[in-house]
Short mmCIF file of C-alpha atoms in Angstrom, two decimals:
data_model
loop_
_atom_site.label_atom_id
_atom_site.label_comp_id
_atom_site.label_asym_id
_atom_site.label_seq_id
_atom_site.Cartn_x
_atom_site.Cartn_y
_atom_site.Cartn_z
CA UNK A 15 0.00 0.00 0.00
CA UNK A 16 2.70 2.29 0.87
CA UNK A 17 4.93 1.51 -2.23
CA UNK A 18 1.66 1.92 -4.06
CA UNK A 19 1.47 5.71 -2.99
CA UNK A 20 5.32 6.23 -2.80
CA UNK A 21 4.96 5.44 -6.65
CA UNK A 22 2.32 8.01 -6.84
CA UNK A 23 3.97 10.59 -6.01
CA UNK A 24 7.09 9.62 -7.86
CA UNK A 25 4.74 9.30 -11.04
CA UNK A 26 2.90 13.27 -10.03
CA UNK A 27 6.80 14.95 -9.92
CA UNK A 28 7.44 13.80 -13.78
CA UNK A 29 4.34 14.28 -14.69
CA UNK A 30 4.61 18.08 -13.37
CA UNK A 31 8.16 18.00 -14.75
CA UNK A 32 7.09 17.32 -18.31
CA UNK A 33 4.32 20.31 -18.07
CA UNK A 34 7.05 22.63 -16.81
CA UNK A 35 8.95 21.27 -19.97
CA UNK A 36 6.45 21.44 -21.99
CA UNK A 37 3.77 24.24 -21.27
CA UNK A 38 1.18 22.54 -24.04
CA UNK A 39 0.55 19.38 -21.99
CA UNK A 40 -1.68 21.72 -19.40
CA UNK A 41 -3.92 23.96 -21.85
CA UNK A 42 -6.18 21.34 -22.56
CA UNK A 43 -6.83 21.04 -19.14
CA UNK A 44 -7.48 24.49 -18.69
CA UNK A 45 -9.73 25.04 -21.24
CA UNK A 46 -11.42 22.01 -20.51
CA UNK A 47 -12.45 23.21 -17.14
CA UNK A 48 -13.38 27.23 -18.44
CA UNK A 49 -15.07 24.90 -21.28
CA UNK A 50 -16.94 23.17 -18.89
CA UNK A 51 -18.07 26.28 -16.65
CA UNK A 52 -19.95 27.94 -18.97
CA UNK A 53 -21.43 24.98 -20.38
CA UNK A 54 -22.95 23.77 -16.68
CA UNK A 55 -23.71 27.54 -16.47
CA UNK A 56 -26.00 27.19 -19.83
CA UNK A 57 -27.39 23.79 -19.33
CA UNK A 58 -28.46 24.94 -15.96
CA UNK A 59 -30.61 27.53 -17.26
CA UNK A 60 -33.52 25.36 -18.65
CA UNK A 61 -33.49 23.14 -16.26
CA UNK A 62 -34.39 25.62 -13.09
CA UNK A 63 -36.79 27.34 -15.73
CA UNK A 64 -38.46 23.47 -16.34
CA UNK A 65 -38.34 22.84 -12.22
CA UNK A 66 -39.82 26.13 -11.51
CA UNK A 67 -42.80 25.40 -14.08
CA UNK A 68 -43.00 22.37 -14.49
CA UNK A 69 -41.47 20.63 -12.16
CA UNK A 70 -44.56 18.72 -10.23
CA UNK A 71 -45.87 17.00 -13.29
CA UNK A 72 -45.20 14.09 -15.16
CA UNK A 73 -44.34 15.83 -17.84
CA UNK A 74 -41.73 18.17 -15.57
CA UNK A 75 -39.99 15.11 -14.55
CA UNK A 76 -39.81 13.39 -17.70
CA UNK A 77 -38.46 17.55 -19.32
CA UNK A 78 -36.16 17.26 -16.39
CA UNK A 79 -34.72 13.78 -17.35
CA UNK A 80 -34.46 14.51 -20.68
CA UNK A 81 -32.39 17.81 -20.13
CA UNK A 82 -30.22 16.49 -17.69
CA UNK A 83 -29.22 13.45 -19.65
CA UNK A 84 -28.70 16.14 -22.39
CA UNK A 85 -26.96 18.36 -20.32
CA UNK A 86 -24.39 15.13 -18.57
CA UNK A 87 -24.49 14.20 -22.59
CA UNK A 88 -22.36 17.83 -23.20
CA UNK A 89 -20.42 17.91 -20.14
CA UNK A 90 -18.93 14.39 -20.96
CA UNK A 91 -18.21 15.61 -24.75
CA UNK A 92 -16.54 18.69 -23.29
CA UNK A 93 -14.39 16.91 -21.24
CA UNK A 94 -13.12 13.94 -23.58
CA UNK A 95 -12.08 16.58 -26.45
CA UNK A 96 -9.84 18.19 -24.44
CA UNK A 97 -8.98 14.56 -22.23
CA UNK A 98 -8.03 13.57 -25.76
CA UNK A 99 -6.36 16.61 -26.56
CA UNK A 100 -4.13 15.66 -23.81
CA UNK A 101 -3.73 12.53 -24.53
CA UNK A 102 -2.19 12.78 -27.55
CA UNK A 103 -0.43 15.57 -26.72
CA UNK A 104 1.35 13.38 -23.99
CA UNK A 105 1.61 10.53 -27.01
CA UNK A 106 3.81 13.71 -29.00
CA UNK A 107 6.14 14.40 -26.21
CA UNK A 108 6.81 11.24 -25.58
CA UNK A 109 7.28 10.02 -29.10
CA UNK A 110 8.56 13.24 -30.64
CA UNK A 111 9.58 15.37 -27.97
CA UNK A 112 7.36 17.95 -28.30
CA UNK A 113 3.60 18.48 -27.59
CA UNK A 114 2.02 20.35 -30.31
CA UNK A 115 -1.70 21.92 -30.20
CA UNK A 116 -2.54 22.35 -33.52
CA UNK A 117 -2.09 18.81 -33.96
CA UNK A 118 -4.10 17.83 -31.30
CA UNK A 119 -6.99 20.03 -32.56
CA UNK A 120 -6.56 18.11 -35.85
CA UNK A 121 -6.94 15.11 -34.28
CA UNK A 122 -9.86 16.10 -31.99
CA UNK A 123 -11.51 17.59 -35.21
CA UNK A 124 -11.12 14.04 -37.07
CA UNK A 125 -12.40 11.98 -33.81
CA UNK A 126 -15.20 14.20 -33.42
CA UNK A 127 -17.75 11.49 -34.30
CA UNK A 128 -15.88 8.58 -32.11
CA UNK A 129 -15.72 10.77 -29.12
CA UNK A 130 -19.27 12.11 -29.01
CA UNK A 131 -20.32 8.46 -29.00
CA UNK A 132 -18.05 7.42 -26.27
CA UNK A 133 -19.74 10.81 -24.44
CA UNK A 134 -23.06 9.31 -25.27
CA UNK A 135 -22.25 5.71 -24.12
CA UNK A 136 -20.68 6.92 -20.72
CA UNK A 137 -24.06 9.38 -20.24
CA UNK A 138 -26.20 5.75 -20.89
CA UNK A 139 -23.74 4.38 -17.95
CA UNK A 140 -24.66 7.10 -15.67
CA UNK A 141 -28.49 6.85 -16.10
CA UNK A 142 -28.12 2.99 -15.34
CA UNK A 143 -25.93 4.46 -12.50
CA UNK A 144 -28.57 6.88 -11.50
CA UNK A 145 -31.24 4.32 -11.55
CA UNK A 146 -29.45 1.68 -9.60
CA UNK A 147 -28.53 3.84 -6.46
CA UNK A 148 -32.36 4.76 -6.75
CA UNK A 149 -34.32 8.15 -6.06
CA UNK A 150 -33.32 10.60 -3.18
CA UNK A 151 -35.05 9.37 -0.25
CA UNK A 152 -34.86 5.77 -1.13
CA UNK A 153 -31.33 4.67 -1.65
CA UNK A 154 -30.64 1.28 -2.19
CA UNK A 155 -27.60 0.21 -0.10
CA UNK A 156 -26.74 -2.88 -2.93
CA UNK A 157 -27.82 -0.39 -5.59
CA UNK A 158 -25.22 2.37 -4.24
CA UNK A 159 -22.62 -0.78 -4.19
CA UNK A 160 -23.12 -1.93 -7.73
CA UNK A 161 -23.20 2.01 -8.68
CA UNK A 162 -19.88 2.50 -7.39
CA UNK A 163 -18.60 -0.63 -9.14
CA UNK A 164 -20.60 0.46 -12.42
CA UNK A 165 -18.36 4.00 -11.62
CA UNK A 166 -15.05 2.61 -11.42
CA UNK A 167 -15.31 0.05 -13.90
CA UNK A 168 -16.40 2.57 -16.99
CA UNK A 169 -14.29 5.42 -15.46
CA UNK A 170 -10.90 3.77 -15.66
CA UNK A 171 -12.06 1.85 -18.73
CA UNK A 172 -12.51 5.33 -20.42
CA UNK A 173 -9.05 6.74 -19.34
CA UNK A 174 -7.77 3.89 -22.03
CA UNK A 175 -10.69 4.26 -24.41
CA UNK A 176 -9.52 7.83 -25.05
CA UNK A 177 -6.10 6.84 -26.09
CA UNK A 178 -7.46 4.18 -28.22
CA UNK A 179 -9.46 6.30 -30.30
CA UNK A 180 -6.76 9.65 -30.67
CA UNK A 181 -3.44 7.61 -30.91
CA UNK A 182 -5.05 4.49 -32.96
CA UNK A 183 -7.69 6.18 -34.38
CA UNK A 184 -10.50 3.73 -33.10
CA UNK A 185 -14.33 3.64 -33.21
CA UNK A 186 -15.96 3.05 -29.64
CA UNK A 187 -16.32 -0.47 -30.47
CA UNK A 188 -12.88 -1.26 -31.13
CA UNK A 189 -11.45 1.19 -28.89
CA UNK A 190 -13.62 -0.79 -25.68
CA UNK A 191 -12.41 -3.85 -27.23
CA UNK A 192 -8.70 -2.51 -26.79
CA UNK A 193 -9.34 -1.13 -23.65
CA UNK A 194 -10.56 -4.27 -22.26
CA UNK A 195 -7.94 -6.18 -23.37
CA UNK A 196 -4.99 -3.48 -22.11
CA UNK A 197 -6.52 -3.72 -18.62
CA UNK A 198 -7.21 -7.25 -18.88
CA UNK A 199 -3.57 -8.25 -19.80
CA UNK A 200 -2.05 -5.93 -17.12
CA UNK A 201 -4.88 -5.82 -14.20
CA UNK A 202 -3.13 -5.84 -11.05
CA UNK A 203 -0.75 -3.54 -12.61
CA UNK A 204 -3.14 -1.17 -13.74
CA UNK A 205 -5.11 -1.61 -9.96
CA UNK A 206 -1.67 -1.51 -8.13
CA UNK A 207 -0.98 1.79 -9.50
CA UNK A 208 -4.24 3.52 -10.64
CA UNK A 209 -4.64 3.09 -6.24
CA UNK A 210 -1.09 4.99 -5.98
CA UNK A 211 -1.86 7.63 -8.08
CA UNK A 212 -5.48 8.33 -7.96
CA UNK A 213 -4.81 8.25 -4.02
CA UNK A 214 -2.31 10.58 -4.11
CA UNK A 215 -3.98 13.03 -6.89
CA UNK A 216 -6.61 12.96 -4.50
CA UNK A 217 -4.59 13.75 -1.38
CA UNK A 218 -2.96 16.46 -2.62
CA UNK A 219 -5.76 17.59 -4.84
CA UNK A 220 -7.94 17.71 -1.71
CA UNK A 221 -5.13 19.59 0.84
CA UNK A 222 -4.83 21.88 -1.81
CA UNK A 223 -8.64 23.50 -2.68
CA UNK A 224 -8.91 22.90 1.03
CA UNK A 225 -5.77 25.47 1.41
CA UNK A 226 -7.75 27.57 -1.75
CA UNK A 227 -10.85 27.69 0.29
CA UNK A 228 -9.34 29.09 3.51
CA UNK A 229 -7.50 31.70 1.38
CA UNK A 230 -11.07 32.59 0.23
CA UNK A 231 -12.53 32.68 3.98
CA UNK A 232 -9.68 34.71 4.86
CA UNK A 233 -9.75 37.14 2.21
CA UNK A 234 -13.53 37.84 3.25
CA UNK A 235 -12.99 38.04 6.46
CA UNK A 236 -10.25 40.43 5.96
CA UNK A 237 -12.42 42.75 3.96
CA UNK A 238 -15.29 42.17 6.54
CA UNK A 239 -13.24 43.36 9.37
CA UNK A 240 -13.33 46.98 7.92
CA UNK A 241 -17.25 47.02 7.89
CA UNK A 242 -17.04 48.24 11.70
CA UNK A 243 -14.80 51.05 10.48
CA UNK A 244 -16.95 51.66 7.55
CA UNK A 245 -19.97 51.18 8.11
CA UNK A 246 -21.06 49.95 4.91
CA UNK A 247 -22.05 46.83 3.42
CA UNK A 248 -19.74 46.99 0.52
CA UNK A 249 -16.76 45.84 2.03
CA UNK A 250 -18.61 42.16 2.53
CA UNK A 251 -19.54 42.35 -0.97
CA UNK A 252 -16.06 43.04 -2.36
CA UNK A 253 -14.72 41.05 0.09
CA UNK A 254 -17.03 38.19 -0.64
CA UNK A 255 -16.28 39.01 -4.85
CA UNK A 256 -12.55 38.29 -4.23
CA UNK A 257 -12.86 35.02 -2.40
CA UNK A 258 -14.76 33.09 -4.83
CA UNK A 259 -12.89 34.86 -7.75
CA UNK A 260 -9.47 33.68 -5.95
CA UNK A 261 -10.91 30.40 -4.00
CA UNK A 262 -12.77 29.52 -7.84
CA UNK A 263 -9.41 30.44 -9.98
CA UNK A 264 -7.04 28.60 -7.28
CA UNK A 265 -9.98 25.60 -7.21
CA UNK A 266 -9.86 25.51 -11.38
CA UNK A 267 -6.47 24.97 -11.62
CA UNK A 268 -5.92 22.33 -9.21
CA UNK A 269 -9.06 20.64 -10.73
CA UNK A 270 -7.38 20.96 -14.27
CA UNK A 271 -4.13 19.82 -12.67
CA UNK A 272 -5.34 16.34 -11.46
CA UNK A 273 -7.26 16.20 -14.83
CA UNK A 274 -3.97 16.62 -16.59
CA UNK A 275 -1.80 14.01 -14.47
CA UNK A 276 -4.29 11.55 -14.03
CA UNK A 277 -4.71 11.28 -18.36
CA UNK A 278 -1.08 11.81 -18.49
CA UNK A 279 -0.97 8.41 -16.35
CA UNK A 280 -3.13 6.08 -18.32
CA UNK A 281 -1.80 7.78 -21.54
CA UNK A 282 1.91 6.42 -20.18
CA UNK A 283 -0.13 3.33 -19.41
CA UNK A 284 -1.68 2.65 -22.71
CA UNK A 285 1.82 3.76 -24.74
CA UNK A 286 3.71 1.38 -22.12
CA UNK A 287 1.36 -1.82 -23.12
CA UNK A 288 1.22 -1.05 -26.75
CA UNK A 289 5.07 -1.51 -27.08
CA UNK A 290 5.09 -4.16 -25.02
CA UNK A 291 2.85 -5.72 -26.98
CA UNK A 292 4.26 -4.58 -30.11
CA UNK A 293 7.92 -6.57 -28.70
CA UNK A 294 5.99 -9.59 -27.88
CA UNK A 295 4.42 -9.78 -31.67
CA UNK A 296 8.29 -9.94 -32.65
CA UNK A 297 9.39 -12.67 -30.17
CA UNK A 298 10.93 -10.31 -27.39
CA UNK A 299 10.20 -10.13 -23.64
CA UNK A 300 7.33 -7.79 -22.49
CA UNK A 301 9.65 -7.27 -19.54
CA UNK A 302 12.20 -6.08 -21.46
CA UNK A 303 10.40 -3.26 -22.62
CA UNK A 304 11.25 -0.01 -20.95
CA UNK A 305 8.10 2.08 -20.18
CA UNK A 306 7.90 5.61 -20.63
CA UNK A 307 10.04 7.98 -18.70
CA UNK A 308 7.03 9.51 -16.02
CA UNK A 309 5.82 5.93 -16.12
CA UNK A 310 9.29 4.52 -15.00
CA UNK A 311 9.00 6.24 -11.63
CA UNK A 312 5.91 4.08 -11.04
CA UNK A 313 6.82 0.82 -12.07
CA UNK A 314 10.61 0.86 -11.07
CA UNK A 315 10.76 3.42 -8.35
CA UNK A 316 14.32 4.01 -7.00
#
């Protein structure tokens, strides 16, 4: 267990070390999550307007299905183009050396059709999801169970899916098939590790916005304390401005952060298996294959 997160965080430095390298493994991440703002903003806008009118009805709650599932339909699209971007921006730096945007927009533009269905397949997962842990007020202890199984299993499956499609150029159906058989070859690798550094992504992911929030708290309390002087309410509303701007910014970036190492992992993942399995189609040892540098510091760790 220990080795398992020791090898996280070895795996987190080089991952941060090839983004401070190479500044075009983070933007996708970034815009991902500014991407993915606004679009939660706007798909939240019908739905209160359907709640508030409609809301009590039949009808309300099947509108209210139907734009959610549209609405989880978008936010998944949003954040597999620019998951993919990354992905095969991770596949160019560690191939060519270099990470290049404008390629990974080309290759994002000519997947468009593969990743919208892999957005719609993994929005058909969440309904089942949805329906097994049951309606608010009556969860289903086995239903939250198989849920979280239903979670985990689709979630990591999709971290190689992605790959499949931008570095192979794959259709869902082969890329699943490809998946399955990556993780399926290698599965207590993959679990040994995916524990290390999802754990430790989390950890510091959580320490951090927990550090962002505080910073907020503090800024508005700092403002606050000059209401006495003042008199005047504005204080608490600038103050209260600044700490969600700063607290949301600081939040954002460690969000897109963890997004960016934890693709950059199964990326390094995916690449690693494919030339292993590329040495054992020529008679070699899948042992012998060296995995990718950031990858190295999980599977060999000093």
């Amino acid at each position: 267990m220990f080795d398992s997160i020791r090898r996280g965080f070895g795996f987190l430095g080089q991952a941060l070390d090839m983004a401070r390298k190479d500044g075009d493994l983070l933007k996708p991440s970034v815009y991902g999550m500014g991407v993915g703002f606004v679009v939660s903003i706007i798909g939240a806008i019908p739905i209160i307007i359907a709640a508030l009118l409609v809301g009590d009805t039949d009808f309300g709650n099947v509108a209210l299905g139907v734009l959610g599932a549209i609405l989880i339909f978008v936010q998944y699209a949003v954040a597999y183009i620019f998951s993919g971007m990354t992905a095969y921006l991770v596949y160019g730096y560690l191939t060519e050396g270099d990470a290049r945007m404008e390629k990974a927009w080309e290759i994002v533009r000519r997947d468009w059709w593969d990743i919208l269905s892999l957005a719609g397949a993994s929005t058909l997962v969440k309904i089942v999801e949805n329906f097994a842990r049951g309606r608010r007020g009556r969860r289903n202890p086995l239903g939250e169970i198989i849920a979280n199984i239903i979670n985990t299993v689709w979630t990591t499956a999709t971290y190689f899916i992605l790959p499949a499609m931008v570095i192979e150029d794959l259709n869902l159906a082969n890329a699943v098939k490809r998946a399955t058989e990556i993780i399926r070859k290698n599965l207590l690798l993959v679990a040994v590790t995916e524990i290390g550094v999802s754990g430790v992504v989390g950890f510091i992911g959580g320490i951090l916005g927990f550090i962002a929030v505080l910073i907020g708290v503090g800024i508005f309390f700092a403002f606050a304390a000059t209401a006495n002087q003042t008199e005047s309410v504005w204080p608490f509303v600038i103050g209260g401005g600044l700490a969600v701007l700063v607290s949301g910014s600081l939040l954002a970036v460690i969000t897109a952060l963890s997004s960016y190492v934890t693709t950059a992992y199964h990326t390094c993942m995916f690449l690693w298996a494919r030339t292993a399995e590329d040495a054992v189609a020529h008679g070699q040892s899948a042992q012998a294959v060296p995995a990718p540098a950031p990858l190295a510091a999980v599977l060999n760790p000093a």
